[in-house]
Coordinates of C-alpha atoms in Angstrom, one line a residue:
M28 CA 0.0 0.0 0.0
S29 CA 1.4 3.4 -1.0
E30 CA 1.6 6.3 1.4
T31 CA -1.3 8.0 -0.5
E32 CA -3.4 4.9 -0.2
A33 CA -2.6 4.5 3.5
R34 CA -3.5 8.1 4.1
G35 CA -6.8 7.6 2.2
A36 CA -7.6 4.5 4.2
G37 CA -6.9 6.3 7.5
Q38 CA -9.1 9.2 6.4
R39 CA -11.9 6.9 5.5
L40 CA -11.7 5.2 8.8
Q41 CA -11.8 8.5 10.6
E42 CA -14.8 9.5 8.6
Q43 CA -16.5 6.2 9.6
L44 CA -15.7 6.9 13.2
D45 CA -17.2 10.4 12.9
T46 CA -20.3 9.0 11.4
I47 CA -20.7 6.5 14.2
V48 CA -20.1 9.1 16.9
D49 CA -22.8 11.3 15.3
L50 CA -25.2 8.3 15.4
L51 CA -24.4 7.6 19.0
R52 CA -25.1 11.3 19.9
Q53 CA -28.4 11.2 18.1
Q54 CA -29.3 8.0 20.0
Q55 CA -28.4 9.7 23.3
R56 CA -30.6 12.7 22.5
M57 CA -33.5 10.4 21.7
R58 CA -33.0 8.5 24.9
D59 CA -32.9 11.7 26.9
E60 CA -36.1 12.8 25.2
L61 CA -37.8 9.5 25.9
D62 CA -36.7 9.7 29.6
A63 CA -38.1 13.2 29.9
L64 CA -41.5 12.1 28.4
R65 CA -41.7 9.1 30.7
D66 CA -40.9 11.3 33.7
A67 CA -43.7 13.6 32.5
D68 CA -46.1 10.6 32.2
V69 CA -46.7 11.3 28.5
D70 CA -48.9 8.7 26.8
P71 CA -46.8 5.7 25.4
V72 CA -48.5 6.3 22.0
A73 CA -47.0 9.8 21.9
R74 CA -43.6 8.3 22.7
A75 CA -43.8 5.6 20.0
P76 CA -42.4 7.7 17.1
I77 CA -39.2 8.5 19.1
A78 CA -38.8 4.9 20.3
E79 CA -39.2 3.8 16.6
A80 CA -36.6 6.3 15.5
L81 CA -34.2 5.1 18.2
K82 CA -34.7 1.5 17.0
D83 CA -34.0 2.6 13.4
S84 CA -30.9 4.4 14.5
G85 CA -29.6 1.3 16.1
E86 CA -30.1 -0.6 12.8
V87 CA -28.3 2.1 10.9
L88 CA -25.4 1.8 13.3
Q89 CA -25.3 -2.0 12.7
Q90 CA -25.3 -1.4 8.9
Q91 CA -22.4 1.0 9.3
L92 CA -20.4 -1.7 11.2
E93 CA -21.3 -4.6 8.9
P94 CA -18.8 -4.0 6.0
L95 CA -15.9 -2.9 8.3
H96 CA -12.8 -5.1 8.9
P97 CA -12.4 -6.4 12.5
A98 CA -9.3 -4.2 12.9
D99 CA -11.3 -1.2 11.9
I100 CA -14.1 -2.0 14.4
A101 CA -11.4 -2.5 17.0
F102 CA -10.1 1.0 16.3
I103 CA -13.6 2.5 16.6
L104 CA -14.1 0.6 19.9
E105 CA -10.8 1.9 21.3
S106 CA -11.7 5.4 20.3
L107 CA -15.0 5.6 22.3
P108 CA -15.8 6.1 26.0
L109 CA -17.0 3.0 27.8
D110 CA -20.7 3.6 27.6
E111 CA -20.6 4.3 23.8
R112 CA -18.1 1.5 23.3
L113 CA -20.6 -1.0 24.8
T114 CA -23.4 0.4 22.7
V115 CA -21.4 -0.2 19.5
W116 CA -20.3 -3.7 20.8
E117 CA -23.9 -4.7 21.2
R118 CA -24.5 -3.9 17.5
V119 CA -21.6 -6.1 16.3
R120 CA -22.7 -9.5 14.8
S121 CA -22.0 -12.2 17.4
D122 CA -20.1 -14.3 14.9
R123 CA -17.5 -11.5 14.5
D124 CA -16.9 -11.1 18.3
G125 CA -13.9 -13.4 18.5
E126 CA -12.1 -11.8 15.6
I127 CA -12.6 -8.3 17.1
L128 CA -11.5 -9.4 20.5
L129 CA -8.2 -10.5 19.0
E130 CA -7.7 -7.0 17.4
V131 CA -8.5 -4.7 20.3
S132 CA -5.9 -3.8 23.0
D133 CA -5.7 -5.8 26.2
A134 CA -7.2 -3.0 28.3
V135 CA -10.2 -2.5 25.9
R136 CA -10.7 -6.3 25.6
E137 CA -11.2 -6.5 29.4
S138 CA -14.1 -4.0 29.2
L139 CA -15.7 -5.9 26.4
I140 CA -15.5 -9.4 28.0
A141 CA -16.8 -8.0 31.2
D142 CA -20.0 -7.0 29.4
M143 CA -20.5 -10.5 27.9
D144 CA -22.2 -13.4 29.6
Q145 CA -20.7 -16.9 29.5
G146 CA -22.8 -18.0 26.5
E147 CA -21.7 -15.0 24.5
I148 CA -18.1 -15.6 25.4
M149 CA -18.3 -19.2 24.3
A150 CA -19.9 -18.3 21.0
A151 CA -17.2 -15.8 20.4
V152 CA -14.2 -18.0 21.1
E153 CA -15.3 -21.4 19.8
P154 CA -14.7 -20.6 16.1
L155 CA -11.1 -19.5 16.8
D156 CA -8.0 -21.6 16.1
A157 CA -5.8 -22.8 18.9
D158 CA -3.1 -20.1 18.4
E159 CA -5.8 -17.4 18.5
L160 CA -7.4 -18.9 21.6
A161 CA -4.0 -18.7 23.3
D162 CA -4.0 -15.0 22.9
L163 CA -7.4 -14.7 24.6
V164 CA -7.3 -17.3 27.4
E165 CA -5.6 -15.1 30.0
D166 CA -8.4 -12.5 29.6
L167 CA -11.3 -15.0 29.8
P168 CA -13.2 -15.6 33.1
T169 CA -12.0 -18.7 34.9
E170 CA -15.5 -20.2 34.9
V171 CA -15.5 -20.3 31.1
L172 CA -12.3 -22.2 30.7
P173 CA -13.5 -25.8 31.6
E174 CA -16.4 -25.5 29.1
L175 CA -14.0 -24.1 26.5
M176 CA -11.5 -26.9 26.9
A177 CA -14.3 -29.5 26.8
S178 CA -15.5 -28.0 23.4
L179 CA -12.1 -28.6 21.8
D180 CA -11.0 -31.8 20.1
A181 CA -7.9 -33.6 21.2
Q182 CA -5.6 -31.9 18.6
Q183 CA -6.9 -28.5 19.4
R184 CA -6.4 -29.0 23.2
E185 CA -2.9 -30.2 22.6
Q186 CA -2.1 -27.2 20.4
L187 CA -3.6 -24.8 22.9
Q188 CA -1.7 -26.3 25.8
S189 CA 1.4 -26.2 23.8
A190 CA 1.0 -22.5 23.0
L191 CA 0.2 -21.7 26.7
S192 CA 3.3 -23.5 27.9
Y193 CA 5.5 -20.7 26.6
E194 CA 6.0 -17.1 27.8
D195 CA 4.3 -14.3 25.9
D196 CA 7.6 -13.1 24.4
Q197 CA 8.5 -16.5 23.0
I198 CA 7.7 -17.8 19.5
G199 CA 6.0 -20.8 20.9
A200 CA 3.2 -18.6 22.2
L201 CA 2.7 -17.0 18.8
M202 CA 3.1 -19.8 16.3
D203 CA 0.4 -20.9 14.0
F204 CA -0.5 -24.6 13.6
E205 CA -2.4 -24.2 10.3
M206 CA 0.1 -25.0 7.5
V207 CA 0.6 -27.2 4.4
T208 CA 3.1 -30.0 4.4
I209 CA 4.3 -32.2 1.5
R210 CA 6.7 -35.0 0.9
E211 CA 9.9 -34.7 -1.2
D212 CA 9.3 -38.0 -3.1
V213 CA 6.2 -36.7 -5.0
S214 CA 5.9 -34.7 -8.2
L215 CA 4.7 -31.1 -8.6
E216 CA 1.6 -32.4 -10.4
T217 CA 0.7 -34.5 -7.3
V218 CA 1.3 -31.4 -5.1
L219 CA -1.0 -29.3 -7.3
R220 CA -3.7 -32.0 -7.1
Y221 CA -3.3 -32.0 -3.4
L222 CA -3.6 -28.3 -3.1
R223 CA -6.8 -28.2 -5.1
R224 CA -8.5 -30.2 -2.4
F225 CA -8.3 -27.2 -0.1
E226 CA -11.1 -24.7 -0.1
E227 CA -8.5 -22.1 0.6
L228 CA -4.8 -22.1 1.7
P229 CA -3.9 -20.9 5.2
P230 CA -3.3 -17.1 5.3
Q231 CA 0.2 -15.9 4.4
T232 CA 1.1 -19.2 2.7
D233 CA 4.1 -18.3 0.6
K234 CA 5.9 -21.7 0.8
L235 CA 5.1 -25.4 1.5
F236 CA 7.0 -27.2 4.2
V237 CA 8.6 -30.5 3.1
V238 CA 8.8 -33.2 5.7
N239 CA 9.7 -36.8 5.8
H240 CA 7.7 -39.7 7.3
D241 CA 8.9 -38.7 10.8
N242 CA 7.7 -35.1 10.3
V243 CA 11.3 -33.9 10.3
L244 CA 11.6 -30.7 8.2
T245 CA 13.8 -31.4 5.2
G246 CA 13.2 -28.2 3.1
V247 CA 10.7 -25.8 1.7
L248 CA 9.1 -25.3 -1.6
P249 CA 8.1 -21.7 -2.4
L250 CA 4.7 -21.5 -4.2
H251 CA 6.1 -19.6 -7.2
W252 CA 8.6 -22.5 -7.8
L253 CA 5.6 -24.8 -7.9
L254 CA 3.9 -22.7 -10.6
V255 CA 6.8 -22.0 -12.9
N256 CA 8.4 -25.5 -13.1
P257 CA 7.2 -28.5 -15.2
P258 CA 4.7 -30.7 -13.3
D259 CA 6.7 -33.8 -13.7
R260 CA 9.6 -32.4 -11.6
M261 CA 10.0 -34.0 -8.2
V262 CA 9.7 -31.9 -5.0
G263 CA 13.1 -33.3 -3.8
E264 CA 14.8 -31.9 -6.9
L265 CA 13.5 -28.3 -6.4
M266 CA 13.1 -27.8 -2.6
A267 CA 15.5 -25.6 -0.8
P268 CA 16.8 -26.2 2.7
D269 CA 15.3 -23.4 4.9
V270 CA 18.0 -21.8 7.0
N271 CA 15.4 -19.5 8.6
T272 CA 14.0 -22.0 11.0
F273 CA 13.1 -21.0 14.6
H274 CA 12.6 -22.8 17.9
P275 CA 9.5 -22.3 20.1
G276 CA 11.7 -20.9 22.9
D277 CA 13.2 -18.1 20.7
D278 CA 12.6 -14.5 21.7
A279 CA 9.8 -13.1 19.6
Y280 CA 11.4 -9.7 19.1
E281 CA 14.6 -11.2 17.8
V282 CA 12.6 -13.4 15.4
A283 CA 10.7 -10.3 14.3
Q284 CA 14.0 -8.6 13.5
A285 CA 15.0 -11.7 11.4
F286 CA 11.7 -11.4 9.5
E287 CA 12.5 -7.8 8.7
R288 CA 16.1 -8.6 7.8
Y289 CA 15.4 -11.4 5.4
D290 CA 12.0 -10.2 4.1
L291 CA 10.2 -13.3 5.4
V292 CA 6.5 -14.0 5.1
T293 CA 6.4 -17.3 7.0
A294 CA 9.0 -19.5 8.6
P295 CA 8.9 -23.0 10.2
V296 CA 9.1 -23.6 13.9
V297 CA 10.9 -26.8 14.8
D298 CA 11.8 -28.6 18.0
E299 CA 15.3 -29.8 19.0
G300 CA 15.0 -32.8 16.7
N301 CA 14.0 -30.6 13.8
H302 CA 10.4 -31.9 13.8
L303 CA 8.0 -29.4 12.4
I304 CA 5.6 -28.2 15.1
G305 CA 4.2 -25.0 13.7
R306 CA 5.0 -21.9 11.7
I307 CA 5.3 -18.2 12.4
T308 CA 3.8 -15.6 10.1
I309 CA 4.5 -12.0 9.2
D310 CA 1.2 -10.7 10.7
A311 CA 2.3 -12.0 14.1
M312 CA 5.7 -10.4 13.8
V313 CA 4.2 -7.0 12.8
D314 CA 2.2 -7.2 16.0
V315 CA 5.3 -8.0 18.0
I316 CA 7.2 -5.0 16.5
R317 CA 4.2 -2.7 17.2
E318 CA 3.8 -3.9 20.8
E319 CA 7.6 -3.5 21.4
G320 CA 7.4 0.0 20.2
E321 CA 4.3 0.8 22.3
S322 CA 6.0 -0.9 25.4
E323 CA 9.1 1.3 24.9
S324 CA 7.0 4.4 24.6
L325 CA 5.1 3.5 27.8
S326 CA 8.3 2.8 29.7
R327 CA 9.7 6.2 28.7
G328 CA 6.6 7.9 29.9
G329 CA 6.6 6.1 33.3
L330 CA 3.5 3.9 32.6
R331 CA 3.5 0.4 34.0
E332 CA 1.2 -1.1 31.4
E333 CA -1.0 -0.2 28.4
E334 CA -3.9 1.9 29.5
D335 CA -7.4 2.3 28.0
I336 CA -7.6 6.0 27.2
F337 CA -11.1 6.0 28.6
A338 CA -10.2 3.9 31.7
S339 CA -11.6 4.8 35.1
I340 CA -9.8 7.4 37.2
W341 CA -8.7 4.8 39.7
A342 CA -7.3 2.4 37.0
S343 CA -5.3 5.3 35.5
V344 CA -4.0 6.4 38.9
R345 CA -2.8 2.9 39.7
N346 CA -1.0 2.7 36.4
R347 CA 0.8 6.0 36.7
W348 CA 1.5 6.6 40.4
S349 CA 4.8 4.7 40.8
W350 CA 6.9 6.8 38.5
L351 CA 5.2 10.0 39.5
A352 CA 6.2 9.2 43.0
I353 CA 9.8 8.7 41.9
N354 CA 9.7 11.9 39.8
L355 CA 8.4 13.8 42.9
V356 CA 11.3 12.6 44.9
T357 CA 13.9 13.5 42.2
A358 CA 12.2 16.9 41.7
F359 CA 12.4 17.6 45.4
L360 CA 16.1 16.7 45.5
A361 CA 16.7 19.0 42.6
S362 CA 14.9 21.8 44.4
R363 CA 17.2 21.3 47.4
V364 CA 20.2 21.9 45.2
I365 CA 18.7 25.3 44.3
G366 CA 18.2 25.9 48.0
L367 CA 21.9 25.6 48.6
F368 CA 22.4 28.8 46.6
E369 CA 19.5 31.0 47.9
N370 CA 21.9 33.8 48.9
S371 CA 23.5 33.9 45.4
I372 CA 20.1 34.0 43.7
E373 CA 19.0 36.9 46.0
K374 CA 22.1 38.9 45.1
L375 CA 21.9 38.3 41.4
V376 CA 18.3 37.8 40.2
A377 CA 19.5 37.0 36.7
L378 CA 20.6 33.6 37.9
A379 CA 16.9 32.6 38.5
T380 CA 15.9 33.4 34.9
L381 CA 18.9 31.7 33.3
M382 CA 19.3 28.5 35.2
P383 CA 16.2 26.8 33.6
I384 CA 17.9 27.2 30.3
V385 CA 21.0 25.2 31.4
A386 CA 18.9 22.4 32.9
G387 CA 16.4 22.3 30.0
I388 CA 19.0 22.1 27.2
G389 CA 20.9 19.4 29.2
G390 CA 17.7 17.3 29.5
N391 CA 16.9 17.6 25.8
S392 CA 20.5 16.7 24.8
G393 CA 20.5 13.7 27.2
N394 CA 17.2 12.4 25.9
Q395 CA 18.6 12.5 22.4
T396 CA 21.4 10.3 23.5
I397 CA 19.1 7.9 25.4
T398 CA 16.9 7.6 22.3
M399 CA 19.8 6.6 20.2
I400 CA 21.1 4.1 22.7
V401 CA 17.7 2.5 23.3
R402 CA 17.1 2.2 19.6
A403 CA 20.5 0.7 19.0
S404 CA 19.8 -1.8 21.8
A405 CA 16.5 -2.8 20.3
L406 CA 18.2 -3.5 17.1
D407 CA 21.0 -5.5 18.9
Q408 CA 23.6 -3.0 17.6
V409 CA 25.1 -2.3 21.0
N410 CA 26.2 -4.2 24.0
P411 CA 27.7 -3.2 27.4
N412 CA 31.3 -3.8 26.1
A413 CA 30.9 -0.8 23.8
I414 CA 30.2 1.7 26.6
R415 CA 33.7 3.3 26.4
R416 CA 33.4 4.0 22.7
L417 CA 29.9 5.3 23.1
W418 CA 31.0 7.7 25.9
Q419 CA 33.9 9.0 23.7
K420 CA 31.6 9.7 20.8
E421 CA 28.7 11.3 22.8
L422 CA 31.0 13.3 25.0
G423 CA 32.7 14.7 21.9
V424 CA 29.3 15.7 20.5
A425 CA 28.3 17.3 23.8
L426 CA 31.6 19.3 24.0
F427 CA 31.1 20.6 20.5
N428 CA 27.4 21.5 21.1
G429 CA 28.2 23.0 24.5
L430 CA 30.9 25.3 23.1
I431 CA 28.8 26.4 20.1
W432 CA 25.4 26.8 21.7
G433 CA 26.7 27.7 25.1
G434 CA 28.7 30.4 23.5
V435 CA 25.6 31.7 21.7
I436 CA 23.5 31.9 24.9
G437 CA 26.4 33.2 26.9
T438 CA 26.8 36.1 24.4
V439 CA 23.1 36.8 24.7
A440 CA 23.2 36.7 28.5
A441 CA 26.3 39.0 28.5
L442 CA 24.6 41.6 26.3
L443 CA 21.3 41.3 28.1
Y444 CA 22.6 41.8 31.6
E445 CA 25.8 43.8 30.6
S446 CA 28.0 41.3 32.3
P447 CA 30.7 39.5 30.3
M448 CA 31.6 37.3 33.3
L449 CA 28.0 36.1 33.5
G450 CA 28.2 35.2 29.8
L451 CA 31.3 33.1 30.4
V452 CA 29.7 31.4 33.4
M453 CA 26.7 30.6 31.2
T454 CA 28.9 29.1 28.5
A455 CA 30.9 27.0 30.9
A456 CA 27.7 25.8 32.7
M457 CA 26.0 24.9 29.5
T458 CA 29.1 22.9 28.3
L459 CA 29.6 21.0 31.5
N460 CA 25.9 20.1 31.8
L461 CA 25.8 18.9 28.2
L462 CA 28.8 16.7 29.1
L463 CA 27.0 15.4 32.1
A464 CA 23.9 14.7 30.0
A465 CA 25.9 12.8 27.5
F466 CA 27.7 10.7 30.2
M467 CA 24.4 9.9 31.9
G468 CA 22.5 9.4 28.6
V469 CA 24.9 6.5 27.8
G470 CA 25.4 5.3 31.3
I471 CA 21.8 5.0 32.5
P472 CA 20.5 2.7 29.7
M473 CA 23.7 0.7 29.5
A474 CA 23.4 0.1 33.3
L475 CA 19.9 -1.1 32.8
I476 CA 21.0 -3.4 30.1
R477 CA 23.7 -4.9 32.4
L478 CA 21.0 -5.5 35.0
G479 CA 18.8 -7.3 32.4
R480 CA 16.2 -4.5 32.5
D481 CA 14.5 -2.6 29.7
P482 CA 16.9 0.3 28.9
A483 CA 13.9 2.6 28.3
L484 CA 12.4 1.9 31.7
G485 CA 12.5 5.1 33.7
A486 CA 15.6 6.3 31.9
S487 CA 14.2 9.7 31.1
V488 CA 13.1 10.2 34.8
F489 CA 16.6 9.5 36.1
L490 CA 18.2 11.6 33.3
T491 CA 16.0 14.6 34.1
F492 CA 17.0 14.4 37.7
M493 CA 20.7 14.3 36.9
T494 CA 20.6 17.2 34.3
D495 CA 18.3 19.3 36.5
S496 CA 20.1 18.9 39.7
G497 CA 23.5 18.8 38.0
G498 CA 22.7 21.8 35.8
F499 CA 21.5 23.9 38.8
F500 CA 24.6 22.9 40.8
I501 CA 27.0 23.6 38.1
F502 CA 25.5 27.0 37.0
L503 CA 24.8 28.3 40.5
G504 CA 28.2 27.0 41.8
L505 CA 30.2 28.7 39.0
A506 CA 28.1 31.9 39.5
T507 CA 28.9 31.8 43.3
L508 CA 32.6 31.4 42.7
F509 CA 33.1 34.0 40.0
L510 CA 30.3 36.5 40.3
M511 CA 29.8 37.0 44.0

């Protein structure tokens, strides 16, 4: 899809959302009017036209939802407050519930499932494949699980239990069990006849997996090879050994990077004996990359987990309080640094107006460094052994920027307050704080990596504390030494 097409699709989806929001507002006005008429004891016959119009509006809403892709409906549900979200959810065809539950965020999924009874939940999840069920099981009420397991056949139960035995960030939890396997001792004509027996091939099928009688993977046959070669050729002559095989315990994000690097659409998942046990598809890997990016953004913002934008106040407070508490402590400590120089600030008021510049520029510069380090870490381009080289490079950049931009703001300060010495202090403080920001911008995420933690987790909070308190101390300390 081109950029123009993507923009057009996004615009159409936004227009559909606007249309649905307008319908919901119309319905609310009609409900309010009906409530007012009931309170006034107006005759039911007089209320009938409004009630009929409300019913018609609900049917129009259902017609608006009917042609939409499950992912588009998920977007609409995530964009609505809880009461309107549930109104729309009631108008979704029950046979589409499962697909939509797979598409919505975890936080929104909880609110939808909470509004469903046990029968509705079972009707939604029963049509799903084992790998899809594995994505939903953790969010389902415990009383539903025995009935769900009883509704599955032996193979589905085994596949579901297999998927649930792995961590969420492992390939085993994401692999798809729906795939096409063939033998190497058959002709392409035989393979074509075999494929024609399928009503449709599994989604994202770009290759067929070649296995022997023991289900050991021996190679792959890309579909386009099947189409462009003579039908009497044998699979064993054409198949290629697939070097891009993965194990169920492999890290999902690392596999997603391999998909991006090698332009994969599907890849086989094998056990230690090279037995084929499933496949991984590009759509699952795109979800992994998206979730990793969202998780990184949440970590930088000090959020513990993904949050429904229309969540209750208490749910949002619980999600946000921990890092706000840490930030409060660091901000208080930074304020105490200022308190050490109260006498200097009283004597030279200009210090109070200039010190936020030193701290602010240091924080921005340090966040640039952290962003580069976190991104490189996500791409496996950096490791703790490279910290010295990274420090050398970032300190060099900070020194250059400090002398240039510190000189600029120092000149401005000198002219503004008619004090050349104040300008020199400003330049020196800016340079030193940028050097501190560069040092901490490398050191904080690398320390988190060494500890086995997410390098984005709280890094900006600690960096802001260091550049604020350090910037205040450096600037006010230099001013006290040379200007008092």
